[in-house]
Coordinates of C-alpha atoms in Angstrom, one line a residue:
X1 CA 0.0 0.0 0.0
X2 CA 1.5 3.4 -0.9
X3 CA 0.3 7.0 0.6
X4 CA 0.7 10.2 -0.7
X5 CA 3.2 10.9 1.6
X6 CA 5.1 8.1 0.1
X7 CA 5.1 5.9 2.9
X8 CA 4.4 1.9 2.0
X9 CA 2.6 -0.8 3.8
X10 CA 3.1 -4.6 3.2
X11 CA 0.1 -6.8 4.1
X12 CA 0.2 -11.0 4.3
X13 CA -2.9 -12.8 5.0
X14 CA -3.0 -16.1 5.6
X15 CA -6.1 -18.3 6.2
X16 CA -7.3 -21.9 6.6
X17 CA -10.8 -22.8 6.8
X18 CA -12.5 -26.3 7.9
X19 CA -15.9 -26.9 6.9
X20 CA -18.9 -29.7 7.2
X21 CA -22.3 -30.2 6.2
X22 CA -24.1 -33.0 7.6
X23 CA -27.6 -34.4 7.6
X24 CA -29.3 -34.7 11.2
X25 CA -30.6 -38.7 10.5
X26 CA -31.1 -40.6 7.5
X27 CA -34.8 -39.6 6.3
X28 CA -34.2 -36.0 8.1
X29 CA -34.8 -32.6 6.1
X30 CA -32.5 -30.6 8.8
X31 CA -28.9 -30.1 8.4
X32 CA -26.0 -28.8 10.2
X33 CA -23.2 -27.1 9.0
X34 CA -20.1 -25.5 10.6
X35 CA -17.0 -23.6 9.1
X36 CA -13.8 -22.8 11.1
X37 CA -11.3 -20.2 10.5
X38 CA -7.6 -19.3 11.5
X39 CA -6.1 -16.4 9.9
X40 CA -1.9 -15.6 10.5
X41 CA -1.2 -11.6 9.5
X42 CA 1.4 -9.9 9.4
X43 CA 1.0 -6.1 8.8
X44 CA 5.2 -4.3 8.3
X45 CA 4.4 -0.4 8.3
X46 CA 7.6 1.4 7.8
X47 CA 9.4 -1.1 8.6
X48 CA 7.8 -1.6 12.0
X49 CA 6.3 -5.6 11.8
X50 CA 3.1 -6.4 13.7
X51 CA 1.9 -9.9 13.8
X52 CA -1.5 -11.2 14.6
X53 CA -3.3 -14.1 15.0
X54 CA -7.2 -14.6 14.8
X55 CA -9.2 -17.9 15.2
X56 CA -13.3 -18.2 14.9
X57 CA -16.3 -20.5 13.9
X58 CA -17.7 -18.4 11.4
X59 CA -20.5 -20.6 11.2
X60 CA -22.5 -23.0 13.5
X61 CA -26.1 -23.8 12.2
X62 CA -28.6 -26.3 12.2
X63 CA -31.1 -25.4 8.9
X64 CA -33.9 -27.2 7.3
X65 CA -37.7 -26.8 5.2
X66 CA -41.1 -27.7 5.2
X67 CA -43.5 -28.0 2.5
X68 CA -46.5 -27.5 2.3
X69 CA -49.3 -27.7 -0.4
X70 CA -48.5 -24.3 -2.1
X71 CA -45.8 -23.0 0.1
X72 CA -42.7 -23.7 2.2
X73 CA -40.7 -22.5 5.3
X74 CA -37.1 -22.4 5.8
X75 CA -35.9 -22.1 9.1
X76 CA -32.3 -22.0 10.5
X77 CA -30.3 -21.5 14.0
X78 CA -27.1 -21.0 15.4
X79 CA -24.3 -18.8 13.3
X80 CA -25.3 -17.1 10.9
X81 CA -24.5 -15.3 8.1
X82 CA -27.2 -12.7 7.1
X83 CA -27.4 -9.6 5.3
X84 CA -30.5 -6.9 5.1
X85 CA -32.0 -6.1 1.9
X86 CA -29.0 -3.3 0.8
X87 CA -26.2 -5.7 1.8
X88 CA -24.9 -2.1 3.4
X89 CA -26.4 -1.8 6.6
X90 CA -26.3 -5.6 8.4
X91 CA -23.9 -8.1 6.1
X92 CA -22.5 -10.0 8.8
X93 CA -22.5 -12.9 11.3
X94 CA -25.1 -13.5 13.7
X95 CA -26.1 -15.6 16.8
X96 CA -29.7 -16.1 16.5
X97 CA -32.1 -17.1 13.9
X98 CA -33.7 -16.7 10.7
X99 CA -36.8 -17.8 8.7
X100 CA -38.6 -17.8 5.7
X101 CA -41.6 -18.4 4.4
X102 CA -42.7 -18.5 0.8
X103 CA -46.2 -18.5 -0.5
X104 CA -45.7 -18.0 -4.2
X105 CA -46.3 -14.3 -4.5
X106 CA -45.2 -13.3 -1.9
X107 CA -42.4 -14.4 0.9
X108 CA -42.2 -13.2 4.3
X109 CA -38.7 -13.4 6.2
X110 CA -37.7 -12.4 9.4
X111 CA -34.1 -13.0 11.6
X112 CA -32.9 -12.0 15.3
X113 CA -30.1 -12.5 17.6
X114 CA -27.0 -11.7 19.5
X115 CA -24.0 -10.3 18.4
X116 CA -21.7 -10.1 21.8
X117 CA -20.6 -13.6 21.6
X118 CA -19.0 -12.6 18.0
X119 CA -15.2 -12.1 17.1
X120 CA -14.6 -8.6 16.7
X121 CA -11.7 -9.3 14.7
X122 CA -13.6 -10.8 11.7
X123 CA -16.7 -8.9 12.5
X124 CA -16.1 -5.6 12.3
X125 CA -18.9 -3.0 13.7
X126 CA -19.6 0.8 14.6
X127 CA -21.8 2.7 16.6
X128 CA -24.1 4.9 15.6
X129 CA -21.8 7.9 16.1
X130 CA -19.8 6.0 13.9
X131 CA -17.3 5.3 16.3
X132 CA -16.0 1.5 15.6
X133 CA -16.2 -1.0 18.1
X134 CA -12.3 -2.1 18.5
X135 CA -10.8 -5.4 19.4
X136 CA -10.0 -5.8 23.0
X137 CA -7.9 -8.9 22.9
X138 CA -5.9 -10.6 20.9
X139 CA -7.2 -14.1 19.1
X140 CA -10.8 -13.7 19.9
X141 CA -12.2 -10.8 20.9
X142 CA -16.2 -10.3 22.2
X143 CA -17.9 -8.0 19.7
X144 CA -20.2 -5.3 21.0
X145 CA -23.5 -6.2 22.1
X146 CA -26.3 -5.6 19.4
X147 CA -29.6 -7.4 19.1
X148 CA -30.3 -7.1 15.6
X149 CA -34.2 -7.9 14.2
X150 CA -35.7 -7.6 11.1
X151 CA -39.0 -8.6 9.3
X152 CA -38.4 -8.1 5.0
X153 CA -42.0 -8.7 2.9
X154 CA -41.2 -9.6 -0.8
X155 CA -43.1 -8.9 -3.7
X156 CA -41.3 -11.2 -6.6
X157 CA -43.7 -10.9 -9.5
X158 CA -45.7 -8.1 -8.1
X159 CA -45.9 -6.4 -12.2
X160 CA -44.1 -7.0 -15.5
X161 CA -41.5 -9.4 -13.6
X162 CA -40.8 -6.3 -11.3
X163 CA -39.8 -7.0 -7.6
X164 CA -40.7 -5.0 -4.7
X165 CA -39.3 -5.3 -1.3
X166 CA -40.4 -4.2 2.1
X167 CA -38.0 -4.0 5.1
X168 CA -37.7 -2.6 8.4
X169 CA -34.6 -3.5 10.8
X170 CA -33.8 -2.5 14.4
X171 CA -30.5 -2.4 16.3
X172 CA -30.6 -2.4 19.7
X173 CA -27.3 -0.9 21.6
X174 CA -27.2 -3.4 24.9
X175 CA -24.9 -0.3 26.1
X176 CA -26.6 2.6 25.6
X177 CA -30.4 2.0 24.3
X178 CA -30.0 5.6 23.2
X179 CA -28.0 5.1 20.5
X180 CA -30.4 1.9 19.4
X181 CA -31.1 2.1 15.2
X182 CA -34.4 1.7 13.2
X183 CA -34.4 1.6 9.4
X184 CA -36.9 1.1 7.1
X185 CA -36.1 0.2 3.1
X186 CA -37.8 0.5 -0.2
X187 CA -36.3 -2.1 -2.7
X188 CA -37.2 -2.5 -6.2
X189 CA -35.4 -4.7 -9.0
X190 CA -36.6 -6.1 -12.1
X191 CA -35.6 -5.7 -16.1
X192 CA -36.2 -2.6 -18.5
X193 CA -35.4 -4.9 -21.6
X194 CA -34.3 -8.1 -22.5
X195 CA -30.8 -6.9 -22.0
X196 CA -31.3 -3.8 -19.4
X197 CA -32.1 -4.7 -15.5
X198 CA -31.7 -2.4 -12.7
X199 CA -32.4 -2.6 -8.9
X200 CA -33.2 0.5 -6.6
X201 CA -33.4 1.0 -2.5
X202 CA -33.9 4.1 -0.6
X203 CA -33.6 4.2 3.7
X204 CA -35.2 6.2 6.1
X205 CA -33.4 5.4 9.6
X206 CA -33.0 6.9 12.6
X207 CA -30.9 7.0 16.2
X208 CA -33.8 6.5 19.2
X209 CA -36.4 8.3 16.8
X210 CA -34.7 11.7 17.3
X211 CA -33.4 12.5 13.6
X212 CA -33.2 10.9 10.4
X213 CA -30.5 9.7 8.2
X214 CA -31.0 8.5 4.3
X215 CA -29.4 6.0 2.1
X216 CA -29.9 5.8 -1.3
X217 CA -28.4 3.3 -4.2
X218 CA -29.1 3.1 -7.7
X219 CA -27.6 0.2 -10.5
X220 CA -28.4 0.0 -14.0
X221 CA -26.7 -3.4 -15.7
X222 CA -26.4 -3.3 -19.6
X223 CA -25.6 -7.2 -20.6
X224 CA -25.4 -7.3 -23.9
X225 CA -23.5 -10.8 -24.4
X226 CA -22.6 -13.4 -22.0
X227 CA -18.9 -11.9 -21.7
X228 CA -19.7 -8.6 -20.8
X229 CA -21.7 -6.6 -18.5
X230 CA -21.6 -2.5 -18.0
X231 CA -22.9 -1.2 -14.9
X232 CA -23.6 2.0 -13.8
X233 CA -25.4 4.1 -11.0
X234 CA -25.0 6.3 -8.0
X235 CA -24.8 6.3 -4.1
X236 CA -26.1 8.6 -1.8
X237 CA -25.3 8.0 2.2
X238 CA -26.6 11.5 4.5
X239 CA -23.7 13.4 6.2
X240 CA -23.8 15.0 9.9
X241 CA -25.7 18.1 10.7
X242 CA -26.5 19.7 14.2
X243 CA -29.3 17.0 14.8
X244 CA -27.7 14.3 13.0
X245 CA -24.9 11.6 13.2
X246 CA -25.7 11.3 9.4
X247 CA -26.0 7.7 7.8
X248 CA -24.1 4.6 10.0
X249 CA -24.5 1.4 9.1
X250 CA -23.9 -1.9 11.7
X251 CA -21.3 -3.9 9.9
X252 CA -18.0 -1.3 8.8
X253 CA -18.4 -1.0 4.7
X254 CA -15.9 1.1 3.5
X255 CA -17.0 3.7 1.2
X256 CA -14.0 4.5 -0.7
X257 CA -9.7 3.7 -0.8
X258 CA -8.6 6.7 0.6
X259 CA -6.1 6.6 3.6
X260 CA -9.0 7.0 6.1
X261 CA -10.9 4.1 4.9
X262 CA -14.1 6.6 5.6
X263 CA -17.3 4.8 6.7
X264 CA -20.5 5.3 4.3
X265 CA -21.0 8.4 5.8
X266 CA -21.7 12.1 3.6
X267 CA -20.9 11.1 0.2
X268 CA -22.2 11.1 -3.0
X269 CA -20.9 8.7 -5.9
X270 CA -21.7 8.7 -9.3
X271 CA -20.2 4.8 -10.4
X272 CA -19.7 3.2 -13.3
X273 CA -18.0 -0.6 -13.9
X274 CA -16.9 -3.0 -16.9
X275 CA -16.9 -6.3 -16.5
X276 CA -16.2 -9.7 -19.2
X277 CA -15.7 -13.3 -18.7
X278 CA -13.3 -15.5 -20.6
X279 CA -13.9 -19.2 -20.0
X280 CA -12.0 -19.3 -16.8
X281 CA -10.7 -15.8 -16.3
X282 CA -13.0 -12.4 -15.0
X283 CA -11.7 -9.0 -14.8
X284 CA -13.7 -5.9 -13.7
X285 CA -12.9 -2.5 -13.8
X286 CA -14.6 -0.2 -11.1
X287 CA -14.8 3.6 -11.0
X288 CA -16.3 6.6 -8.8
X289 CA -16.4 10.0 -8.0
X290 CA -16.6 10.7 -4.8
X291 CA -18.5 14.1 -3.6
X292 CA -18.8 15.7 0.1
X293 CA -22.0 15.9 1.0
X294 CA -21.1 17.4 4.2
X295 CA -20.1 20.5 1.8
X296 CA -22.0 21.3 -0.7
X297 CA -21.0 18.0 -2.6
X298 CA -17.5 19.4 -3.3
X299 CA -15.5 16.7 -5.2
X300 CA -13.3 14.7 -2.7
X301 CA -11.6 12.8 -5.2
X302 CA -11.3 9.5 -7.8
X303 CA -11.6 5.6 -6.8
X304 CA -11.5 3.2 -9.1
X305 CA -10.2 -0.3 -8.5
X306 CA -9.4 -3.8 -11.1
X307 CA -10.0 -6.7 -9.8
X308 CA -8.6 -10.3 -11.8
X309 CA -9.3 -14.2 -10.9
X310 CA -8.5 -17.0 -13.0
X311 CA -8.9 -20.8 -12.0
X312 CA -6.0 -22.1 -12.6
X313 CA -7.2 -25.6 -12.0
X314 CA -10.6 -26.1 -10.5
X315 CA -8.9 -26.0 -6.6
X316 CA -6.9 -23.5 -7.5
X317 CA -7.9 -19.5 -8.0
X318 CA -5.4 -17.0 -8.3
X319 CA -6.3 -13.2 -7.7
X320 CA -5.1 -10.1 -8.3
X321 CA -6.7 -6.8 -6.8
X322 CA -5.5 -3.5 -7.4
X323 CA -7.4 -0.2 -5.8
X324 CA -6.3 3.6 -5.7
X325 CA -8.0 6.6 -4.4
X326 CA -6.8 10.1 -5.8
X327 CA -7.6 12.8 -3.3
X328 CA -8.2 15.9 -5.6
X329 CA -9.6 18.1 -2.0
X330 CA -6.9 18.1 0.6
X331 CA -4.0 15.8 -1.0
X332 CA -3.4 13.9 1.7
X333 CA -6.1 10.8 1.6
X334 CA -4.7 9.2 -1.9
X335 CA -4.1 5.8 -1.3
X336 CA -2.7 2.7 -3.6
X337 CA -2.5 -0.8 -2.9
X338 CA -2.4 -4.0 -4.8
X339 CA -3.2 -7.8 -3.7
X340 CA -2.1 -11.3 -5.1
X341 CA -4.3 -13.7 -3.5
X342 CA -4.3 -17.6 -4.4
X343 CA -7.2 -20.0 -3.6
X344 CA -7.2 -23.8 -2.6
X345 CA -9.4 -26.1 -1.7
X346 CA -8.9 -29.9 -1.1

């Protein structure tokens, strides 16, 4: 990683996951399945080496369906991993459970649970000051307590193959109930042409129902062939104000490469990517502009970012990232850092 100061960074990351999936009795429609991790880095700033090492079971669940005459119902407990209906605000591990249940036309899901029994290290979280919640011990470190719940109504096929999704989700701070969350989202998806799709969410959320904060994404994909797909769109996450902490998600989600690593928090960023395929090797190029909505939408600066896999063989992937941030504001937040990373399973 190099700064605009000129300073450089090397990063290693190793990690070796254990998995198993296993069928609770012969004639039985439940499961359980459980993944391990341990992950060796070793971070060498300026010549100043810091080595850590991180162990958790990132997931620990026992899952199975019913059916029924015209619908179904998917239940599952234990670790999770879940995600909300924008993947921005809660994508992320959780201790609790989730369920689903489909009639057709419509399916109804809901999930709760616990996140202080999580590994901080892996599961990265802020307040909603935006303040992250930082590891307190090496190896595994309790996360802070949240109890996270959610109930997401989805139309699939509500008109002309269009999707519409209801959600709200609450946060509760264990800690401090005054700084407890409550979002609800607007999702819409569905194709313009045979070739055109797009998918839509606004947020309305708020800290302890005393101000409001907004989020705001929009993606248009253009696939005109099998190898290549053009993407483009726009982000909008609400800065701070008098009244306001501005937009903070639960799970850390970096906004854009600058030296900061700023939290979606006050921007504004027009996007655009190109992706192809090529039997066994994908590329994608990534760009965005990245305005301050904390003043007046003043350009802060480019990001754009490459990102290369290729299966080598099919239990080996080799990767190659590459991601810079050119601060055109104050000059000191442009960032550049590249990754190999190499895949194998057995």
């Amino acid at each position: 990683i190099f700064s605009q100061a000129g300073d450089s960074t090397l990063k290693q990351n190793d990690e070796v996951y254990l998995w198993l999936t296993s069928p609770l009795g012969k004639d039985s429609n439940f499961f359980i399945s459980a993944e391990g991790l341990y992950k060796f880095s070793l971070l060498s700033p300026n010549a100043q080496t810091s080595i850590n090492n991180i162990a958790d079971i990132d997931l620990l669940k026992i899952h199975g369906s019913f059916g029924f005459d015209k619908a179904s119902l998917d239940v599952a407990f234990g670790r999770l991993f879940l995600t909300d209906s924008t993947g921005i605000i809660f994508n992320q591990l959780l201790d609790g459970a989730h369920c689903s249940f489909n009639l057709g036309n419509t399916v109804i899901s809901a999930f709760a649970g616990y996140t202080g029994l999580l590994n901080n290290h892996t599961t990265i979280t802020i307040d909603a000051t935006g303040v992250y919640d930082s590891p307190v011990s090496q190896i595994y470190s309790l996360a802070h307590p949240y109890v996270p719940f959610a109930l997401n109504i989805n139309l699939p096929v509500l008109f002309g193959n269009q999707s519409v999704n209801f959600e709200g989700l609450g946060i509760l701070d264990l800690d401090n109930f005054d700084l407890s969350r409550y979002y609800a989202t607007l999702y819409l998806a569905g194709p313009i042409s045979n070739s055109v799709f797009y998918n839509a969410s606004t947020t309305i959320g708020t800290v302890n129902f005393e101000n409001l904060m907004n989020y705001t994404n929009l993606n248009i994909y253009i696939r005109p062939n099998d190898l290549i797909s053009v993407t483009v769109g726009a982000e909008y996450a609400s800065g701070k104000t008098d009244k306001s902490f501005g937009f903070t998600t639960l799970t850390s989600k970096t906004a854009y490469n600058s030296t900061l690593y700023p939290e979606m928090n006050g921007v504004f960023m027009p996007k655009a990517s190109l992706a192809f395929t090529v039997y066994d090797f994908y590329a994608e190029l990534v760009g965005k502009s990245v305005l301050d909505a904390n003043d007046n939408f003043a350009s802060k600066g480019l990001d754009f970012s490459i990102f290369m896999t290729y299966n080598l063989f099919s239990d080996l992937q080799l990767g190659f990232d590459f991601t810079s941030f050119i601060d055109t504001k104050t000059k000191t937040e442009t960032n550049t850092s590249a990754t190999i990373k190499a895949a194998l399973a057995f």
